[in-house]
CSV table of C-alpha atoms and ligand atoms in Angstrom, one decimal:
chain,number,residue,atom,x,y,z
A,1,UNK,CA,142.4,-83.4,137.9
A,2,UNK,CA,145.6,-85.6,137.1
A,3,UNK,CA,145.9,-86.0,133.1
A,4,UNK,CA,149.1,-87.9,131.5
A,5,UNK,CA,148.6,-86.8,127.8
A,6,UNK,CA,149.6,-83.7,125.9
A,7,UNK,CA,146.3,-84.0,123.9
A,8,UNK,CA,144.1,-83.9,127.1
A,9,UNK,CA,145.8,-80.5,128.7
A,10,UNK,CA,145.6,-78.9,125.7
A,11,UNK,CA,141.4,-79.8,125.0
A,12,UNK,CA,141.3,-78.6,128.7
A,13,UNK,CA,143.4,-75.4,127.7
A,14,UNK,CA,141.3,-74.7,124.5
A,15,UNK,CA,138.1,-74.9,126.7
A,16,UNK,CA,138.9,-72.5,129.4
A,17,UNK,CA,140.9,-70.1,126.6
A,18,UNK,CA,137.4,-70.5,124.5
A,19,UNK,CA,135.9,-68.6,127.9
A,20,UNK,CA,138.5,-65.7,128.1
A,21,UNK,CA,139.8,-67.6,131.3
A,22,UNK,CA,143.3,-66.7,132.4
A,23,UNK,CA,146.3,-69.6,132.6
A,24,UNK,CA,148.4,-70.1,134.6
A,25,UNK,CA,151.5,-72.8,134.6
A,26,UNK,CA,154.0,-73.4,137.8
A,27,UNK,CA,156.1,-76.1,135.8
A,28,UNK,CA,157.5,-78.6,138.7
A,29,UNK,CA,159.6,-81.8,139.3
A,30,UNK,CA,157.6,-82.6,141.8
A,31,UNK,CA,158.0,-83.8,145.4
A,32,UNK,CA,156.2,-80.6,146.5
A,33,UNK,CA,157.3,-78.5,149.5
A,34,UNK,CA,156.0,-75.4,150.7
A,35,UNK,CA,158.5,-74.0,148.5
A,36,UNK,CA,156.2,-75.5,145.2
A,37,UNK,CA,153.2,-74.1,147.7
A,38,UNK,CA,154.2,-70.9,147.5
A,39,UNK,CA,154.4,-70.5,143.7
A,40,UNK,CA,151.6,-72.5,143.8
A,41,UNK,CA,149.7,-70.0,146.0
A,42,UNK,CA,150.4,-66.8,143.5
A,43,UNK,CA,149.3,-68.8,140.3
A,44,UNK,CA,145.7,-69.5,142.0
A,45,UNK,CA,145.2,-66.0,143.6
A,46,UNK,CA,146.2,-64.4,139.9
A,47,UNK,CA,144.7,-66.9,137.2
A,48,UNK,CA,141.4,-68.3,137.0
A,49,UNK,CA,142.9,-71.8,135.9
A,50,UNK,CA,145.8,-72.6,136.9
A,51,UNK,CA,148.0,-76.0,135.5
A,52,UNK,CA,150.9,-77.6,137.9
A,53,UNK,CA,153.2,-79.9,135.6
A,54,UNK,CA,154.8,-82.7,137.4
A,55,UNK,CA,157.9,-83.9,135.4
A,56,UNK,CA,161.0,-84.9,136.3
A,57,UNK,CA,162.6,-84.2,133.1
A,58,UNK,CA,165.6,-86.7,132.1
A,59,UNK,CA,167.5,-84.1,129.6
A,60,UNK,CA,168.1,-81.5,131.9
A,61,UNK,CA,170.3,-84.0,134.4
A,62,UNK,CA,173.7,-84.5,133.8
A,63,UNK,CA,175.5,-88.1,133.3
A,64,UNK,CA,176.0,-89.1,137.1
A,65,UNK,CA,173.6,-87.0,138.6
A,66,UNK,CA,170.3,-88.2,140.6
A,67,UNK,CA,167.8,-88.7,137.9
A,68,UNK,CA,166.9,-92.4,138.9
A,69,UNK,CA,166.8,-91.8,142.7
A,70,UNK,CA,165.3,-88.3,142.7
A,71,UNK,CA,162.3,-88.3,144.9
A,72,UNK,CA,158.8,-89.2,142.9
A,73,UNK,CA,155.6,-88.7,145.0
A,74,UNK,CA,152.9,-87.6,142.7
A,75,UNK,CA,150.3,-89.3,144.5
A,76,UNK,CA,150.9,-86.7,147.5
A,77,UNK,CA,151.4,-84.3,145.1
A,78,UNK,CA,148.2,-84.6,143.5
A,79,UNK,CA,146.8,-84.0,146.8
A,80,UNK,CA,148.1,-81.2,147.8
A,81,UNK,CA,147.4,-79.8,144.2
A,82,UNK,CA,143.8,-80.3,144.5
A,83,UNK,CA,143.8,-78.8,148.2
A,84,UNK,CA,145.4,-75.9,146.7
A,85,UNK,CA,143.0,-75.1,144.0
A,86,UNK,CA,144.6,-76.5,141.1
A,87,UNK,CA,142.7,-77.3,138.0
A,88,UNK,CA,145.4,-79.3,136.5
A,89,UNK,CA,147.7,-81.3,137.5
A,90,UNK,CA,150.0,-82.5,134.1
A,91,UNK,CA,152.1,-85.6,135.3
A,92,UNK,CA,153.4,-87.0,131.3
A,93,UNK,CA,156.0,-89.8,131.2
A,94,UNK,CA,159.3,-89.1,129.5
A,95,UNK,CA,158.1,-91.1,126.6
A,96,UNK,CA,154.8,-88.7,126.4
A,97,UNK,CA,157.3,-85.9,126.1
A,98,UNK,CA,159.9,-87.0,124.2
A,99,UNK,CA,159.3,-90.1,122.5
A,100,UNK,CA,161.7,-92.5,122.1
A,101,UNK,CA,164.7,-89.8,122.1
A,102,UNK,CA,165.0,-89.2,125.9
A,103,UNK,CA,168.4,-89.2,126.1
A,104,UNK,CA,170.3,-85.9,126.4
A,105,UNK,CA,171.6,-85.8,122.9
A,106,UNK,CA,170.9,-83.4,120.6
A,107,UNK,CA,171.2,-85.9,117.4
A,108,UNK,CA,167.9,-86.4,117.4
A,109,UNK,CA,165.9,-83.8,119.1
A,110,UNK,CA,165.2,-79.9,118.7
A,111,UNK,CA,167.0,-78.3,121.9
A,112,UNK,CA,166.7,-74.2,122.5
A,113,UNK,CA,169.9,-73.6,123.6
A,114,UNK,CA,170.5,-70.3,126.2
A,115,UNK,CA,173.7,-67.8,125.5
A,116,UNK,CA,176.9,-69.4,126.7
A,117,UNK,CA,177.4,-66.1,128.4
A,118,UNK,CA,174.2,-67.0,130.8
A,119,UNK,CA,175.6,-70.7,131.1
A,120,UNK,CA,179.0,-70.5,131.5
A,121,UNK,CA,179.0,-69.6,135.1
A,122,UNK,CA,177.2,-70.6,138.5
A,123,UNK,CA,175.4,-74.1,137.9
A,124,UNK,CA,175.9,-74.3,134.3
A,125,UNK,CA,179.8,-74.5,134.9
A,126,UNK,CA,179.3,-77.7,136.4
A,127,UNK,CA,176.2,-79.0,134.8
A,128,UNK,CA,177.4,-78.9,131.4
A,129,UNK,CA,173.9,-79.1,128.9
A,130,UNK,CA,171.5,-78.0,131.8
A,131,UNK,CA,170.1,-75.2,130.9
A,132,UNK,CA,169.6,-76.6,127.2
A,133,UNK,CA,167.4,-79.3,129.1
A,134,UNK,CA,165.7,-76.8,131.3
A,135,UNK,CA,164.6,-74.1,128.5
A,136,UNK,CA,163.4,-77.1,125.9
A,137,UNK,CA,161.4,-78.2,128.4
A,138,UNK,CA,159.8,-75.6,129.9
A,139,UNK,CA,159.6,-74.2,126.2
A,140,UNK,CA,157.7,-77.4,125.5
A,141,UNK,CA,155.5,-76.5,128.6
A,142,UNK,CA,154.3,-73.0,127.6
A,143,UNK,CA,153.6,-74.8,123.9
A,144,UNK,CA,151.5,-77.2,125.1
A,145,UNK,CA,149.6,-75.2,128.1
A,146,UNK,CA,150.2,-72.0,126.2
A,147,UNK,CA,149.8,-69.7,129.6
A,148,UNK,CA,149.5,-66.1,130.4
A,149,UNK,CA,151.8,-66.6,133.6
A,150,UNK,CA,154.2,-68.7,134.5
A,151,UNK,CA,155.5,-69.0,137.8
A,152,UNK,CA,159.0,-69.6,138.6
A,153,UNK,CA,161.5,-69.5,142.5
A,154,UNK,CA,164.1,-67.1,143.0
A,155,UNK,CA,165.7,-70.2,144.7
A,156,UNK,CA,167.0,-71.5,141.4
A,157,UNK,CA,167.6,-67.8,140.2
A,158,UNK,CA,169.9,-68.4,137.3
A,159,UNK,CA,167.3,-70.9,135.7
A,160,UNK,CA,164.9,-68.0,136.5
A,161,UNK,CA,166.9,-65.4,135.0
A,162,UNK,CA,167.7,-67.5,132.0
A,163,UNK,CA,164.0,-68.0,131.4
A,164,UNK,CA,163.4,-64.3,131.3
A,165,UNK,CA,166.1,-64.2,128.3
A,166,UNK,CA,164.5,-66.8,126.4
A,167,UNK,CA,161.3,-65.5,126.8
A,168,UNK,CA,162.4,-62.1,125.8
A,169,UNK,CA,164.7,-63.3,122.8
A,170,UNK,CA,162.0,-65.5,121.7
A,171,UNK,CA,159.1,-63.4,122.3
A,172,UNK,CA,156.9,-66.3,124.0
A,173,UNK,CA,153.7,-64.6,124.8
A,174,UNK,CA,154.1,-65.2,128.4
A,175,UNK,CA,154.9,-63.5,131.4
A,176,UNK,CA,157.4,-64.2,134.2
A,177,UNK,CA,156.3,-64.1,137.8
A,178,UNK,CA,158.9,-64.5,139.9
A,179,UNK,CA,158.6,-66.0,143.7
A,180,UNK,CA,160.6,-65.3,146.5
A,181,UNK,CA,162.6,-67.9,148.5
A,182,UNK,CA,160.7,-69.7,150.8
A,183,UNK,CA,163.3,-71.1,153.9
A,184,UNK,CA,162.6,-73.6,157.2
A,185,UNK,CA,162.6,-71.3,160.1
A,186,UNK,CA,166.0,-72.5,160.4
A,187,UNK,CA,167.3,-70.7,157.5
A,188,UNK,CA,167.4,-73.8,154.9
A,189,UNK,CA,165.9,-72.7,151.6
A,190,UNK,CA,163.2,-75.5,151.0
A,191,UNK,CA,164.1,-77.9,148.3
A,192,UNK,CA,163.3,-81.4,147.3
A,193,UNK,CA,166.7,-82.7,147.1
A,194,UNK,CA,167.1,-81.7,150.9
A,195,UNK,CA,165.3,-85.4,151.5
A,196,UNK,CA,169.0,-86.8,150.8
A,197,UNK,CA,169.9,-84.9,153.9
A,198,UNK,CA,170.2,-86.6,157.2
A,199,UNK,CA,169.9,-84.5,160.7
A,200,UNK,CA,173.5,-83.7,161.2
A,201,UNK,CA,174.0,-82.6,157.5
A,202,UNK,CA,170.5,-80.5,157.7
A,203,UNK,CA,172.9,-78.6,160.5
A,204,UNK,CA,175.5,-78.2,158.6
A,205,UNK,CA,173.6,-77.1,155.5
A,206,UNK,CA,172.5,-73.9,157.3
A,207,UNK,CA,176.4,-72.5,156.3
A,208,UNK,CA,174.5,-71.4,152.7
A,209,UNK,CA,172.4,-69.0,154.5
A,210,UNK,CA,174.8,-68.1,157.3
A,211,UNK,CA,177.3,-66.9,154.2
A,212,UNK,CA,174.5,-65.3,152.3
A,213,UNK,CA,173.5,-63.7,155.4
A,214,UNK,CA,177.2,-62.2,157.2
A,215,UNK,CA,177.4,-60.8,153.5
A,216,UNK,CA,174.4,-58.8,153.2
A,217,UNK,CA,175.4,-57.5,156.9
A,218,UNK,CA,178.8,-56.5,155.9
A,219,UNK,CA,177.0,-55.1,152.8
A,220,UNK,CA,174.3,-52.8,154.8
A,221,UNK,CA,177.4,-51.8,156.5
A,222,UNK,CA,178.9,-50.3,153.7
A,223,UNK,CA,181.3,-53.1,152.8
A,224,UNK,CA,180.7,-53.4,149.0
A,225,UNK,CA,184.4,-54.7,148.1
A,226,UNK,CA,183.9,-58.2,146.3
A,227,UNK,CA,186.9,-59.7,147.1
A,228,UNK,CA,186.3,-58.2,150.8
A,229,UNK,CA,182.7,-60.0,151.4
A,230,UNK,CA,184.0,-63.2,149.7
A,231,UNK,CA,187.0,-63.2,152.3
A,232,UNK,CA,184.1,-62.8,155.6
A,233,UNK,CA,182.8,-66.6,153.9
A,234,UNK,CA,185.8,-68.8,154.9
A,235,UNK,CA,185.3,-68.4,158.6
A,236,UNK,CA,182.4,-70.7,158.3
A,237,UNK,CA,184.0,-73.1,155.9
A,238,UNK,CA,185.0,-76.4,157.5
A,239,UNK,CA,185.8,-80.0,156.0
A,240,UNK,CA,181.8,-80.9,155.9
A,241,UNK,CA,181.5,-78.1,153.5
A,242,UNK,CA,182.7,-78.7,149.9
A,243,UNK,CA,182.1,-75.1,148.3
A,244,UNK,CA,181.6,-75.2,144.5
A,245,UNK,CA,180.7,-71.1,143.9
A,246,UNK,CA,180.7,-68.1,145.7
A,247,UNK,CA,179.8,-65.5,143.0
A,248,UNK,CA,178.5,-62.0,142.9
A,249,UNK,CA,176.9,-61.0,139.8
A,250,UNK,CA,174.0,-58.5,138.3
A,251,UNK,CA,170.9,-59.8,139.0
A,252,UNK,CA,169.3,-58.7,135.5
A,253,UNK,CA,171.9,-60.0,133.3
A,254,UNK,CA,174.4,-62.3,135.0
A,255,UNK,CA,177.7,-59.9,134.5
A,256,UNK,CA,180.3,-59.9,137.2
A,257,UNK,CA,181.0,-56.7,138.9
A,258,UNK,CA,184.2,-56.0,141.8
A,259,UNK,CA,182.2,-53.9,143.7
A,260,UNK,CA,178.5,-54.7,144.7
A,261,UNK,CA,175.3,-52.9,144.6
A,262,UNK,CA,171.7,-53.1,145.4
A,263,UNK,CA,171.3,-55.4,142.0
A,264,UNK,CA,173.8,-58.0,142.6
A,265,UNK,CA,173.2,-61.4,143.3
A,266,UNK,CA,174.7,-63.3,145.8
A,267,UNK,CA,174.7,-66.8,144.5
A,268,UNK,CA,176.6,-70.0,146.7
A,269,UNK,CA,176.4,-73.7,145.9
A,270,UNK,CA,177.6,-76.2,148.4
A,271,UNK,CA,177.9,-79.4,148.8
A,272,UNK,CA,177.0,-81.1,152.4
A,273,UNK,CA,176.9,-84.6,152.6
A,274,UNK,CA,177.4,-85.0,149.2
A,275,UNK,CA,174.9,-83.6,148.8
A,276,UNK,CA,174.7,-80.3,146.5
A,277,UNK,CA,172.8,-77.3,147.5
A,278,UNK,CA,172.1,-73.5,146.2
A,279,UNK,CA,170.5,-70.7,147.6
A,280,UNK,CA,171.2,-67.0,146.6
A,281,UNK,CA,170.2,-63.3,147.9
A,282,UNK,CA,169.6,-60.2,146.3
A,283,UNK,CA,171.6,-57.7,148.4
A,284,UNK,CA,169.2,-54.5,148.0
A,285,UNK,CA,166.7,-56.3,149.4
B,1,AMP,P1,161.8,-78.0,141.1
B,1,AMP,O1,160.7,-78.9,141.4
B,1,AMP,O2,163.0,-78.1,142.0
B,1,AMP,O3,162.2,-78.0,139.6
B,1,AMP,O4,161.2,-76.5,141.3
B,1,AMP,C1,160.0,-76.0,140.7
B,1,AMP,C2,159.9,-74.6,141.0
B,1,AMP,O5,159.8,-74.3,142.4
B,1,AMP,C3,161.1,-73.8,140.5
B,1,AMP,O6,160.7,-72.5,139.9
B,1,AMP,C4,161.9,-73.5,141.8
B,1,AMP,O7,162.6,-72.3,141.7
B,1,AMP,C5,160.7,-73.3,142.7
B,1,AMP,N1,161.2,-73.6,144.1
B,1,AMP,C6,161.8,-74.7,144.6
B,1,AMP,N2,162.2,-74.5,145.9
B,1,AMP,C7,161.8,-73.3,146.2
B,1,AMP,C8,161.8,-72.5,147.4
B,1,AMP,N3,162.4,-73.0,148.5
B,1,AMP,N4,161.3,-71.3,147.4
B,1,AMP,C9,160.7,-70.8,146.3
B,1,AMP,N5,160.6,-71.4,145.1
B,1,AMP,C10,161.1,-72.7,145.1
């Protein structure tokens, strides 16, 4: 079922919680891959009732970014939703959500703003206010569908991480599942902005997992000298690449570490094309 307004998600919610149903939330911005699928999967094999928000939320994009071009298909969402075993799927306008103070200010509206020690690195370096968009949102998302589990991708693993800490620090009664990365066969982790990609960039995008990759070999080899796995990166650099990170951190709480372990995060962004993609691995994996 498709439904635009806060009000009619949370009669819905109030029904099913009246029958000591479980919920379940996977909060999306749409243009659904198998990547979505996957998360998508998990919430309907673990919840009774499971809600799939659809919203491609205008505070969490950054003056310049894509916000106006980035892909909107809910009608083949919807589908895919319903063929998946969705009960909901929640598709508000900004207006629904925000009223008339959608721009990314926070003169007027109530942000939740993450530690600058979580932000100040990786993706929040270069999209200054992100995360402050991501966690109002999605704290506006478990307020209005009020879930027992929420679904989230290691693919965007700092957002994920960052969740966990407002969840913890804010004690929202909800728990955290997290998803594994779901790739092509190629290698390509799935994502919705790969659309912008044409054929020869889709080749050239497969240097994010070729990196991640070498590393964790070099790694399981017993290399586990930062410096020493960044180095084994630049032999797949060329001009098409424009590399904005190469970071190894601690996959529980973002700190930086010289010398790596089972628990740190490998976490690249690249642009291709101009266009800019992430992926990460966990190297005790
Ligand atoms: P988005 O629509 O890009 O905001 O993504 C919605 C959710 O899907 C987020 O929790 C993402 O981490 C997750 N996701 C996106 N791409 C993938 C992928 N390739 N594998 C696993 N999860 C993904």
């Amino acid at each position: 079922m498709l439904i635009h307004t806060i009000q009619d998600v949370r009669y819905c919610v109030k029904q099913w919680k009246k029958e000591g149903l479980t919920v379940g939330l996977v909060p999306t911005m749409g243009a659904l891959h198998n990547g979505h699928l996957s998360l998508i999967k998990k919430a309907v094999e673990k919840c009774d009732k499971v809600v799939v928000s659809v919203f491609v939320n205008p505070i969490q994009f950054c003056p310049g970014e894509d916000l106006d071009k980035y892909p909107r298909t809910l009608d083949e969402d919807t589908k895919l939703c319903d063929k998946a075993g969705v009960n909901i799927v929640f598709a508000p306008s900004p207006t629904e959500m925000y009223g008339e103070n959608q721009m990314r200010t926070n003169d007027f509206l109530t942000y939740v703003i993450p530690p600058f020690f979580y932000v100040n690195k990786l993706c929040g370096k270069s999209r200054v206010g992100h995360f402050d968009g991501v966690c109002t949102v999605v704290n506006k998302l478990f307020n209005i569908v009020q879930p027992d589990y929420a679904f989230f991708g290691e693919k965007d693993a700092q957002q994920l991480i960052i969740i966990q800490k407002m969840v913890k620090d804010l004690n929202i009664p909800v728990q955290i599942i997290p998803c594994p990365i779901i790739r092509e066969d190629s290698g390509l982790a799935l994502s919705s902005r790969n659309k912008y990609l044409s054929e020869d960039n889709k080749i050239e995008a497969l240097v994010l997992n070729k990196i991640l990759s070498n590393i964790k070999n070099c790694y399981k080899k017993g290399i586990t000298d930062v410096e020493a796995l960044k180095e084994t990166a630049y032999q797949f650099l060329t001009d098409k690449h424009d590399l904005e990170y190469l970071e190894f951190l601690d996959q529980e709480n973002l700190e930086e570490t010289n010398t790596a372990n089972d628990t740190t995060r490998v976490f690249i962004a690249c642009k291709v094309g101009g266009v800019r993609l992430i992926d990460n691995t966990l190297l005790g994996e």
